[in-house]
mmCIF file of C-alpha atoms in Angstrom:
data_model
loop_
_atom_site.group_PDB
_atom_site.id
_atom_site.type_symbol
_atom_site.label_atom_id
_atom_site.label_comp_id
_atom_site.label_asym_id
_atom_site.label_seq_id
_atom_site.Cartn_x
_atom_site.Cartn_y
_atom_site.Cartn_z
ATOM 1 C CA UNK A 1 0.000 0.000 0.000
ATOM 2 C CA UNK A 2 2.194 2.817 -1.249
ATOM 3 C CA UNK A 3 2.447 6.171 0.484
ATOM 4 C CA UNK A 4 4.185 8.868 -1.519
ATOM 5 C CA UNK A 5 5.439 11.905 0.385
ATOM 6 C CA UNK A 6 6.063 15.098 -1.545
ATOM 7 C CA UNK A 7 8.128 16.930 1.018
ATOM 8 C CA UNK A 8 7.908 20.498 -0.230
ATOM 9 C CA UNK A 9 5.011 21.147 -2.570
ATOM 10 C CA UNK A 10 5.523 24.707 -3.725
ATOM 11 C CA UNK A 11 2.740 27.269 -3.824
ATOM 12 C CA UNK A 12 2.228 30.840 -4.891
ATOM 13 C CA UNK A 13 -0.645 31.133 -2.392
ATOM 14 C CA UNK A 14 0.558 29.657 0.893
ATOM 15 C CA UNK A 15 3.698 28.388 2.608
ATOM 16 C CA UNK A 16 5.047 25.277 0.901
ATOM 17 C CA UNK A 17 4.499 22.059 2.848
ATOM 18 C CA UNK A 18 4.531 18.269 2.605
ATOM 19 C CA UNK A 19 1.678 16.515 0.858
ATOM 20 C CA UNK A 20 1.152 12.763 1.237
ATOM 21 C CA UNK A 21 -0.568 10.647 -1.419
ATOM 22 C CA UNK A 22 -1.736 7.166 -0.420
ATOM 23 C CA UNK A 23 -3.013 4.589 -2.918
ATOM 24 C CA UNK A 24 -4.783 1.314 -2.076
ATOM 25 C CA UNK A 25 -2.987 -1.949 -2.702
ATOM 26 C CA UNK A 26 -3.143 -3.784 -6.020
ATOM 27 C CA UNK A 27 -5.140 -1.207 -7.955
ATOM 28 C CA UNK A 28 -2.477 -0.669 -10.613
ATOM 29 C CA UNK A 29 -3.359 2.194 -12.922
ATOM 30 C CA UNK A 30 -7.086 2.054 -12.192
ATOM 31 C CA UNK A 31 -8.428 5.603 -11.755
ATOM 32 C CA UNK A 32 -9.898 6.100 -8.292
ATOM 33 C CA UNK A 33 -11.926 8.706 -6.380
ATOM 34 C CA UNK A 34 -9.799 11.138 -4.385
ATOM 35 C CA UNK A 35 -10.288 12.255 -0.796
ATOM 36 C CA UNK A 36 -8.420 15.424 0.164
ATOM 37 C CA UNK A 37 -7.759 15.579 3.905
ATOM 38 C CA UNK A 38 -6.370 18.342 6.088
ATOM 39 C CA UNK A 39 -3.815 17.946 8.909
ATOM 40 C CA UNK A 40 -2.098 15.394 6.698
ATOM 41 C CA UNK A 41 0.630 14.541 9.209
ATOM 42 C CA UNK A 42 -2.042 13.025 11.483
ATOM 43 C CA UNK A 43 -3.385 10.477 9.019
ATOM 44 C CA UNK A 44 -0.941 7.612 8.460
ATOM 45 C CA UNK A 45 2.360 7.563 10.358
ATOM 46 C CA UNK A 46 2.289 7.216 14.182
ATOM 47 C CA UNK A 47 5.943 8.281 14.316
ATOM 48 C CA UNK A 48 4.948 11.813 13.324
ATOM 49 C CA UNK A 49 2.924 12.337 16.503
ATOM 50 C CA UNK A 50 4.150 12.401 20.084
ATOM 51 C CA UNK A 51 1.197 10.314 21.245
ATOM 52 C CA UNK A 52 1.428 7.929 18.281
ATOM 53 C CA UNK A 53 -2.272 8.395 17.526
ATOM 54 C CA UNK A 54 -3.276 8.753 13.868
ATOM 55 C CA UNK A 55 -6.478 8.390 11.840
ATOM 56 C CA UNK A 56 -5.201 5.237 10.074
ATOM 57 C CA UNK A 57 -7.245 6.175 7.006
ATOM 58 C CA UNK A 58 -5.403 3.577 4.948
ATOM 59 C CA UNK A 59 -6.664 0.789 7.213
ATOM 60 C CA UNK A 60 -10.188 2.193 7.113
ATOM 61 C CA UNK A 61 -10.248 2.161 3.316
ATOM 62 C CA UNK A 62 -8.847 -1.349 3.129
ATOM 63 C CA UNK A 63 -11.660 -2.534 5.436
ATOM 64 C CA UNK A 64 -14.236 -0.832 3.214
ATOM 65 C CA UNK A 65 -12.709 -2.431 0.138
ATOM 66 C CA UNK A 66 -13.085 -5.852 1.672
ATOM 67 C CA UNK A 67 -16.607 -5.208 2.960
ATOM 68 C CA UNK A 68 -18.096 -3.729 -0.199
ATOM 69 C CA UNK A 69 -15.876 -5.250 -2.892
ATOM 70 C CA UNK A 70 -14.922 -1.663 -3.692
ATOM 71 C CA UNK A 71 -11.746 -0.592 -5.533
ATOM 72 C CA UNK A 72 -11.058 2.093 -2.928
ATOM 73 C CA UNK A 73 -9.970 5.710 -3.035
ATOM 74 C CA UNK A 74 -6.761 7.691 -3.123
ATOM 75 C CA UNK A 75 -6.138 9.859 -0.057
ATOM 76 C CA UNK A 76 -4.246 13.134 -0.291
ATOM 77 C CA UNK A 77 -3.050 14.350 3.093
ATOM 78 C CA UNK A 78 -2.172 18.046 3.037
ATOM 79 C CA UNK A 79 -0.027 18.880 6.054
ATOM 80 C CA UNK A 80 -0.908 21.896 8.163
ATOM 81 C CA UNK A 81 1.504 24.654 9.200
ATOM 82 C CA UNK A 82 1.670 27.088 12.106
ATOM 83 C CA UNK A 83 -0.917 29.106 10.150
ATOM 84 C CA UNK A 84 -3.496 26.344 10.602
ATOM 85 C CA UNK A 85 -6.172 28.464 12.262
ATOM 86 C CA UNK A 86 -5.893 31.205 9.673
ATOM 87 C CA UNK A 87 -5.898 28.753 6.762
ATOM 88 C CA UNK A 88 -8.852 26.735 8.043
ATOM 89 C CA UNK A 89 -11.124 29.573 9.253
ATOM 90 C CA UNK A 90 -13.757 30.137 6.507
ATOM 91 C CA UNK A 91 -12.792 33.526 5.178
ATOM 92 C CA UNK A 92 -16.034 34.914 3.768
ATOM 93 C CA UNK A 93 -18.214 33.783 6.695
ATOM 94 C CA UNK A 94 -15.664 35.151 9.150
ATOM 95 C CA UNK A 95 -15.938 38.539 7.446
ATOM 96 C CA UNK A 96 -19.397 38.832 9.013
ATOM 97 C CA UNK A 97 -17.754 38.643 12.439
ATOM 98 C CA UNK A 98 -15.780 41.830 11.849
ATOM 99 C CA UNK A 99 -18.615 43.930 13.248
ATOM 100 C CA UNK A 100 -18.914 41.872 16.431
ATOM 101 C CA UNK A 101 -17.410 42.803 19.762
ATOM 102 C CA UNK A 102 -15.188 39.718 19.836
ATOM 103 C CA UNK A 103 -13.485 40.206 16.462
ATOM 104 C CA UNK A 104 -10.183 41.468 17.861
ATOM 105 C CA UNK A 105 -9.888 38.506 20.231
ATOM 106 C CA UNK A 106 -10.680 36.117 17.367
ATOM 107 C CA UNK A 107 -7.885 37.603 15.265
ATOM 108 C CA UNK A 108 -5.495 37.506 18.202
ATOM 109 C CA UNK A 109 -6.287 33.840 18.855
ATOM 110 C CA UNK A 110 -5.746 32.931 15.195
ATOM 111 C CA UNK A 111 -2.541 34.949 14.899
ATOM 112 C CA UNK A 112 -4.007 37.107 12.123
ATOM 113 C CA UNK A 113 -7.036 37.352 9.885
ATOM 114 C CA UNK A 114 -8.302 34.298 7.982
ATOM 115 C CA UNK A 115 -6.493 33.329 4.765
ATOM 116 C CA UNK A 116 -8.541 30.265 3.883
ATOM 117 C CA UNK A 117 -9.371 31.511 0.392
ATOM 118 C CA UNK A 118 -5.647 31.340 -0.385
ATOM 119 C CA UNK A 119 -5.447 27.864 1.165
ATOM 120 C CA UNK A 120 -8.345 26.661 -0.988
ATOM 121 C CA UNK A 121 -6.681 28.180 -4.058
ATOM 122 C CA UNK A 122 -3.623 26.097 -3.163
ATOM 123 C CA UNK A 123 -5.808 22.970 -3.041
ATOM 124 C CA UNK A 124 -7.790 23.526 -6.229
ATOM 125 C CA UNK A 125 -5.200 25.236 -8.432
ATOM 126 C CA UNK A 126 -2.010 23.498 -7.316
ATOM 127 C CA UNK A 127 -2.527 20.326 -5.256
ATOM 128 C CA UNK A 128 -5.431 18.839 -7.199
ATOM 129 C CA UNK A 129 -3.869 19.401 -10.651
ATOM 130 C CA UNK A 130 -0.595 17.935 -9.351
ATOM 131 C CA UNK A 131 -2.358 14.821 -8.045
ATOM 132 C CA UNK A 132 -4.467 14.398 -11.185
ATOM 133 C CA UNK A 133 -1.360 14.726 -13.331
ATOM 134 C CA UNK A 134 0.826 12.242 -11.444
ATOM 135 C CA UNK A 135 -1.637 9.643 -10.166
ATOM 136 C CA UNK A 136 -4.546 7.663 -11.662
ATOM 137 C CA UNK A 137 -7.574 9.622 -10.483
ATOM 138 C CA UNK A 138 -11.218 10.180 -11.313
ATOM 139 C CA UNK A 139 -10.914 13.976 -11.391
ATOM 140 C CA UNK A 140 -14.580 14.940 -11.738
ATOM 141 C CA UNK A 141 -16.477 16.504 -8.846
ATOM 142 C CA UNK A 142 -18.590 13.393 -8.215
ATOM 143 C CA UNK A 143 -15.390 11.552 -7.235
ATOM 144 C CA UNK A 144 -13.656 14.312 -5.254
ATOM 145 C CA UNK A 145 -14.151 14.869 -1.504
ATOM 146 C CA UNK A 146 -12.881 16.870 1.469
ATOM 147 C CA UNK A 147 -12.539 15.537 5.032
ATOM 148 C CA UNK A 148 -11.206 17.173 8.185
ATOM 149 C CA UNK A 149 -11.713 17.501 11.916
ATOM 150 C CA UNK A 150 -12.217 20.481 14.215
ATOM 151 C CA UNK A 151 -11.088 23.543 12.223
ATOM 152 C CA UNK A 152 -10.484 21.054 9.411
ATOM 153 C CA UNK A 153 -14.196 20.337 9.483
ATOM 154 C CA UNK A 154 -14.934 24.013 8.910
ATOM 155 C CA UNK A 155 -12.584 24.307 5.932
ATOM 156 C CA UNK A 156 -13.984 21.082 4.431
ATOM 157 C CA UNK A 157 -17.516 22.482 4.511
ATOM 158 C CA UNK A 158 -16.335 25.845 3.236
ATOM 159 C CA UNK A 159 -14.367 24.170 0.438
ATOM 160 C CA UNK A 160 -17.486 22.521 -0.964
ATOM 161 C CA UNK A 161 -19.444 25.762 -0.598
ATOM 162 C CA UNK A 162 -16.751 27.719 -2.417
ATOM 163 C CA UNK A 163 -16.083 25.102 -5.109
ATOM 164 C CA UNK A 164 -19.277 23.070 -5.545
ATOM 165 C CA UNK A 165 -18.272 22.166 -9.103
ATOM 166 C CA UNK A 166 -14.993 20.610 -7.907
ATOM 167 C CA UNK A 167 -15.999 18.791 -4.686
ATOM 168 C CA UNK A 168 -19.121 16.714 -4.166
ATOM 169 C CA UNK A 169 -18.901 16.019 -0.444
ATOM 170 C CA UNK A 170 -17.444 17.146 2.877
ATOM 171 C CA UNK A 171 -16.767 15.087 5.983
ATOM 172 C CA UNK A 172 -16.747 17.372 9.027
ATOM 173 C CA UNK A 173 -15.754 15.567 12.212
ATOM 174 C CA UNK A 174 -15.984 17.413 15.535
ATOM 175 C CA UNK A 175 -16.545 20.638 13.645
ATOM 176 C CA UNK A 176 -15.250 23.567 15.691
ATOM 177 C CA UNK A 177 -18.339 25.767 15.472
ATOM 178 C CA UNK A 178 -17.396 27.847 18.555
ATOM 179 C CA UNK A 179 -14.670 29.498 16.452
ATOM 180 C CA UNK A 180 -17.423 31.786 15.172
ATOM 181 C CA UNK A 181 -20.574 30.659 16.952
ATOM 182 C CA UNK A 182 -24.101 30.942 15.594
ATOM 183 C CA UNK A 183 -23.157 33.674 13.152
ATOM 184 C CA UNK A 184 -20.549 31.419 11.551
ATOM 185 C CA UNK A 185 -23.118 28.619 11.287
ATOM 186 C CA UNK A 186 -25.607 30.943 9.607
ATOM 187 C CA UNK A 187 -23.080 32.403 7.195
ATOM 188 C CA UNK A 188 -21.852 28.969 6.115
ATOM 189 C CA UNK A 189 -25.411 27.723 5.673
ATOM 190 C CA UNK A 190 -26.104 30.702 3.416
ATOM 191 C CA UNK A 191 -23.297 29.487 1.132
ATOM 192 C CA UNK A 192 -24.549 25.903 0.790
ATOM 193 C CA UNK A 193 -24.940 24.711 -2.800
ATOM 194 C CA UNK A 194 -28.466 23.682 -3.830
ATOM 195 C CA UNK A 195 -29.414 20.252 -2.539
ATOM 196 C CA UNK A 196 -29.241 17.338 -4.929
ATOM 197 C CA UNK A 197 -25.604 16.914 -5.978
ATOM 198 C CA UNK A 198 -23.626 17.045 -2.710
ATOM 199 C CA UNK A 199 -23.276 15.137 0.557
ATOM 200 C CA UNK A 200 -22.352 16.455 3.989
ATOM 201 C CA UNK A 201 -21.356 14.392 7.014
ATOM 202 C CA UNK A 202 -21.110 15.908 10.522
ATOM 203 C CA UNK A 203 -20.429 14.414 13.928
ATOM 204 C CA UNK A 204 -19.411 15.269 17.451
ATOM 205 C CA UNK A 205 -18.571 13.647 20.748
ATOM 206 C CA UNK A 206 -19.508 14.725 24.269
ATOM 207 C CA UNK A 207 -16.131 15.030 26.026
ATOM 208 C CA UNK A 208 -13.704 17.968 26.086
ATOM 209 C CA UNK A 209 -14.073 20.455 23.254
ATOM 210 C CA UNK A 210 -16.721 18.299 21.619
ATOM 211 C CA UNK A 211 -19.048 18.921 24.572
ATOM 212 C CA UNK A 212 -19.603 22.455 23.217
ATOM 213 C CA UNK A 213 -20.688 21.469 19.727
ATOM 214 C CA UNK A 214 -24.215 20.044 19.944
ATOM 215 C CA UNK A 215 -26.309 23.274 19.913
ATOM 216 C CA UNK A 216 -24.346 24.664 16.966
ATOM 217 C CA UNK A 217 -24.615 21.395 15.074
ATOM 218 C CA UNK A 218 -28.345 21.229 15.718
ATOM 219 C CA UNK A 219 -28.639 24.721 14.272
ATOM 220 C CA UNK A 220 -26.723 23.685 11.153
ATOM 221 C CA UNK A 221 -28.877 20.563 10.841
ATOM 222 C CA UNK A 222 -32.040 22.692 10.832
ATOM 223 C CA UNK A 223 -30.578 24.986 8.170
ATOM 224 C CA UNK A 224 -29.536 22.010 6.038
ATOM 225 C CA UNK A 225 -33.045 20.615 6.295
ATOM 226 C CA UNK A 226 -34.516 23.960 5.294
ATOM 227 C CA UNK A 227 -32.165 23.979 2.290
ATOM 228 C CA UNK A 228 -33.551 20.635 1.131
ATOM 229 C CA UNK A 229 -30.858 18.256 2.394
ATOM 230 C CA UNK A 230 -32.334 14.983 3.656
ATOM 231 C CA UNK A 231 -30.922 13.170 6.661
ATOM 232 C CA UNK A 232 -29.506 9.776 5.727
ATOM 233 C CA UNK A 233 -29.595 10.677 2.047
ATOM 234 C CA UNK A 234 -27.369 13.667 1.334
ATOM 235 C CA UNK A 235 -26.635 14.759 4.889
ATOM 236 C CA UNK A 236 -25.825 12.807 8.021
ATOM 237 C CA UNK A 237 -25.148 13.950 11.577
ATOM 238 C CA UNK A 238 -24.064 11.544 14.306
ATOM 239 C CA UNK A 239 -23.481 12.007 18.018
ATOM 240 C CA UNK A 240 -20.954 9.810 19.820
ATOM 241 C CA UNK A 241 -21.491 9.832 23.615
ATOM 242 C CA UNK A 242 -18.206 9.544 25.469
ATOM 243 C CA UNK A 243 -16.070 10.423 22.454
ATOM 244 C CA UNK A 244 -13.384 13.085 22.901
ATOM 245 C CA UNK A 245 -11.660 15.527 20.578
ATOM 246 C CA UNK A 246 -8.697 13.512 19.327
ATOM 247 C CA UNK A 247 -7.303 11.302 16.599
ATOM 248 C CA UNK A 248 -8.320 8.097 18.345
ATOM 249 C CA UNK A 249 -11.969 9.189 18.279
ATOM 250 C CA UNK A 250 -11.808 10.202 14.622
ATOM 251 C CA UNK A 251 -10.038 6.968 13.678
ATOM 252 C CA UNK A 252 -12.927 5.011 15.171
ATOM 253 C CA UNK A 253 -15.447 6.592 12.779
ATOM 254 C CA UNK A 254 -13.604 7.653 9.638
ATOM 255 C CA UNK A 255 -14.583 4.474 7.786
ATOM 256 C CA UNK A 256 -18.264 5.351 8.255
ATOM 257 C CA UNK A 257 -17.568 8.895 7.026
ATOM 258 C CA UNK A 258 -15.978 7.598 3.829
ATOM 259 C CA UNK A 259 -18.734 5.007 3.355
ATOM 260 C CA UNK A 260 -21.378 7.740 3.467
ATOM 261 C CA UNK A 261 -19.583 10.334 1.349
ATOM 262 C CA UNK A 262 -18.071 8.113 -1.335
ATOM 263 C CA UNK A 263 -20.283 5.028 -1.361
ATOM 264 C CA UNK A 264 -23.573 6.559 -0.231
ATOM 265 C CA UNK A 265 -23.934 3.980 2.534
ATOM 266 C CA UNK A 266 -25.069 4.678 6.099
ATOM 267 C CA UNK A 267 -23.641 2.433 8.802
ATOM 268 C CA UNK A 268 -26.046 1.079 11.389
ATOM 269 C CA UNK A 269 -26.068 3.262 14.472
#
């Protein structure tokens, strides 16, 4: 199961960084769907993390291949930098927060104003063309997905909203709604593409940071429903009692995320 690490993918939009590309075993030159994931250093190699905890996305996909007799998907892990908050904070929705009393503290916490539009330009204009050029992919939107956790959940949702003709689904695990609160939820919902061609997965636990997420997620669920997205069909939200905000929790459910987004299958709860 080959993992190719491009150590310094250059960009005219953001700081250059490593990008990992993982391909399932024994697929040869068969074109596959592509899942673009944020925080790429947390996906495959336990040696890259002090606690040794990773998502193990490769193992999740291999299990799905065996279960559904499915060829699998290529995973592109885009590493984050010390500008993570700024790159993952949805730029246009955050603009609505400028008039709020807490804007200055938000900017201070992030280390500057959001630059996620530049990060998404890096993904769609540089990373995706590079991957499509060098690996056997199905490059159309119906086979291209975004997945991330916490702030990575926000940028995954925003990525589909900004580029609905390039990405067909977003997996948003433990989405960090408190970064902008109800106003952020409302602004992102206003950007949703029309229902019918996209899928959105959301989840949250009940421990640590995740304990704050339920009211915001319920608000987003109502707005998705109003926009015509149907639960279990093109949107799915799951609550995991006892689950915390960490890689071990996300590893436990990433296979179900991929099954819903890419295969259109809902695991039994």
